[in-house]
Short mmCIF file of C-alpha atoms in Angstrom, two decimals:
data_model
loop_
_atom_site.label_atom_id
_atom_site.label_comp_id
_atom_site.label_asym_id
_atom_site.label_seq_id
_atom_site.Cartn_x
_atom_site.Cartn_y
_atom_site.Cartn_z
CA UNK A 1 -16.09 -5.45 0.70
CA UNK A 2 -12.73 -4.82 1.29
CA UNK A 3 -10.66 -5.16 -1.99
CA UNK A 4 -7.24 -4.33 -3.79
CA UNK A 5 -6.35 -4.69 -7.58
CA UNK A 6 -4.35 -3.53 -10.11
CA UNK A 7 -4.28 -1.66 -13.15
CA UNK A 8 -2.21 -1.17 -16.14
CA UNK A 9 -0.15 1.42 -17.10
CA UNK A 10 2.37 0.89 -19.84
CA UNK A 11 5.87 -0.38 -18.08
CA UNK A 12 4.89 0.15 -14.71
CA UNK A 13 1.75 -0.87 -12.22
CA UNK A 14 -1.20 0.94 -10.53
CA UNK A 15 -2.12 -0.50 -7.47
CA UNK A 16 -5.96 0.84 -6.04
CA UNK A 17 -7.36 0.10 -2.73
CA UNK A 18 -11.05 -0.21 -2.44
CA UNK A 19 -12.94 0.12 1.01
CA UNK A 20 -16.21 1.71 2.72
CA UNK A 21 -13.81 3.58 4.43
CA UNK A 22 -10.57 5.66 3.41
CA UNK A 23 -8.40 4.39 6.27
CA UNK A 24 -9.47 0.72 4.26
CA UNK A 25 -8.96 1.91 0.90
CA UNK A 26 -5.17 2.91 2.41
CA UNK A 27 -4.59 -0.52 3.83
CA UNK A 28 -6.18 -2.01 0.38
CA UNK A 29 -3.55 -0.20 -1.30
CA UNK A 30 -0.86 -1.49 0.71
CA UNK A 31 -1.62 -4.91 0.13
CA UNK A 32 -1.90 -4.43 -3.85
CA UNK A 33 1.43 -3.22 -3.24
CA UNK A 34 3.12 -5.46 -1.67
CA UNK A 35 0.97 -8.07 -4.99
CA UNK A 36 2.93 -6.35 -6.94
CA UNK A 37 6.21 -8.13 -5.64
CA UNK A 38 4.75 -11.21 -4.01
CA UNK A 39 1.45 -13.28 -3.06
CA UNK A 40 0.04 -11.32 0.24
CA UNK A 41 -1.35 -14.97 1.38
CA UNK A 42 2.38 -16.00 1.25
CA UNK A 43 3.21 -12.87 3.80
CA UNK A 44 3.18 -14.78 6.99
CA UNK A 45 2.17 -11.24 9.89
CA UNK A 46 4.45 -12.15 12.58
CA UNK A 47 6.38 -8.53 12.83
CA UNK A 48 5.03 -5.08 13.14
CA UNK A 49 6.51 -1.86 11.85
CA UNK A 50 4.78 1.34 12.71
CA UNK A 51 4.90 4.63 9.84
CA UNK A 52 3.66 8.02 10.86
CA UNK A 53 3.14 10.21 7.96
CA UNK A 54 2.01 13.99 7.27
CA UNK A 55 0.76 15.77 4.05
CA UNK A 56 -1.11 18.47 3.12
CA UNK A 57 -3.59 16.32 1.09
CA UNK A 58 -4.93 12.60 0.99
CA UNK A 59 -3.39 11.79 -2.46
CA UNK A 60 -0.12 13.18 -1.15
CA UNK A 61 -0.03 11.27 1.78
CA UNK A 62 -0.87 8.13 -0.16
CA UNK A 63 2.44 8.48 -1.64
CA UNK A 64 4.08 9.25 1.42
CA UNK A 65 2.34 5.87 3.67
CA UNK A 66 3.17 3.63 0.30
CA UNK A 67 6.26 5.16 -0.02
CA UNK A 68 7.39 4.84 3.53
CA UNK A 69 6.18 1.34 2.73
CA UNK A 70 8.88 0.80 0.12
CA UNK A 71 11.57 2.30 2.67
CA UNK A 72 10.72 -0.25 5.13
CA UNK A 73 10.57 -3.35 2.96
CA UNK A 74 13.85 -2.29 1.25
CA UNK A 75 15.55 -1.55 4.18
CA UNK A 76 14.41 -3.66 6.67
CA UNK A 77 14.33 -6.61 3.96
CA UNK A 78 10.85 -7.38 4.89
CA UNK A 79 7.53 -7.84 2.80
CA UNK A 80 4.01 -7.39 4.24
CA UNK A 81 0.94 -8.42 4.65
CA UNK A 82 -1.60 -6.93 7.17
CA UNK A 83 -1.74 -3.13 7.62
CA UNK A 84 -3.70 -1.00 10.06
CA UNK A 85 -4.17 2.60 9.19
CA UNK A 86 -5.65 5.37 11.41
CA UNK A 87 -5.75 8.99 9.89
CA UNK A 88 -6.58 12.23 11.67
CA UNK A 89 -6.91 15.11 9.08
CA UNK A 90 -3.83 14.72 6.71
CA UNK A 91 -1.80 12.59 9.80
CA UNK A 92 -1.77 8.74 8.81
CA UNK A 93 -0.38 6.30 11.80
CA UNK A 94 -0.27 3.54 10.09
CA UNK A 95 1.05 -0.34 11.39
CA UNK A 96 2.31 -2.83 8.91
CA UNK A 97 3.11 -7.02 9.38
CA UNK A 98 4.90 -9.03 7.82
CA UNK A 99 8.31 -10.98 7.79
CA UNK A 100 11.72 -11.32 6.52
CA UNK A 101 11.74 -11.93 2.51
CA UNK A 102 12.43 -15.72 1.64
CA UNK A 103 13.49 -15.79 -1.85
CA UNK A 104 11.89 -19.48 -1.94
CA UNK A 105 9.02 -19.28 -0.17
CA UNK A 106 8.03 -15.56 -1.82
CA UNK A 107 9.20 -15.50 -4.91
CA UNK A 108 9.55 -11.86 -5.46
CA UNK A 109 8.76 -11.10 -8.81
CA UNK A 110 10.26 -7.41 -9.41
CA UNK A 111 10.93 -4.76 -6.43
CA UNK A 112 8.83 -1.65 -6.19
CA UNK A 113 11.14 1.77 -7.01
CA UNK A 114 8.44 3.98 -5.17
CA UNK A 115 4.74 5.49 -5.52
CA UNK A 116 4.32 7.93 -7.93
CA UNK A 117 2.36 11.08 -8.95
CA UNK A 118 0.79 8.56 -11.90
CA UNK A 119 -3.06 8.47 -11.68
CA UNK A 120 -2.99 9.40 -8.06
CA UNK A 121 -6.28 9.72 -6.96
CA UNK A 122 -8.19 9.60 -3.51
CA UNK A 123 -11.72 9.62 -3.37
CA UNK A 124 -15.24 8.39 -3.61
CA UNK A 125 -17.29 6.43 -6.00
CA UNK A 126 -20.97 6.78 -6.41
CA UNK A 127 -22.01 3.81 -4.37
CA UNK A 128 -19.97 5.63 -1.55
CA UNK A 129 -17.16 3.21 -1.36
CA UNK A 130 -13.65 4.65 -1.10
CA UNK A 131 -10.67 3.89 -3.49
CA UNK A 132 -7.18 5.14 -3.37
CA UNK A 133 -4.51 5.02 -6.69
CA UNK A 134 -1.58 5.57 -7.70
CA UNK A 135 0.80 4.00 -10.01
CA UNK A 136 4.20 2.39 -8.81
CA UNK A 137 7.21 2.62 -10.64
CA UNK A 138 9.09 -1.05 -10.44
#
């Protein structure tokens, strides 16, 4: 049941997570993001990174877990694959795997810039299943 996809949005991507449960919809959304750069199946999880982020809302702290996201690739010159996300109120621990970037093996297509307020959206569709949105800038 657990899904991710992507949407359009003129020059940049929206990336939705899709899950019974929000904590899923948040990983969901993870993975379309790192999609959005490379094949997740490609992501070998062999390293974990841990992210702690606090909001005052869920849409705003989507931002903030894909955005710490972004930080850690970039930085850390990783992509991943496999995220774990626990949320108490508006507190999100979150864990994310994944490796160092091989240019041949990954073939990064463009580099995320960061999450935006675009069609940010946390919530509930009718059949009860959770999604989380927003759109990326790359």
């Amino acid at each position: 049941m657990d899904h991710w996809e992507h949407f359009e949005h003129r020059a940049d991507i929206g990336v939705r997570g899709i899950s019974p449960s929000k904590e899923g919809a948040f990983e969901q959304a993870a993975v379309a993001l790192t999609a959005v750069t490379s094949d997740p199946s490609r992501v070998v999880a062999k390293d974990k990174v841990v992210v702690h982020c606090v909001a005052p809302d869920d849409e705003l702290l989507l931002t903030d877990w894909l955005n710490a996201l972004v930080f850690e690739m970039a930085t850390r010159r990783m992509l991943f694959s496999r995220f774990k996300v626990r949320m108490v109120d508006h507190s999100l621990e979150g864990e994310a795997w994944g490796e160092s970037l091989d240019q041949a093996r990954h073939q990064p297509a463009v580099e995320v810039k960061g999450a935006t307020y675009t069609e940010l959206k946390v919530g509930r569709y009718p059949d009860g299943m959770w999604f989380a949105q927003c759109v990326v800038d790359v």
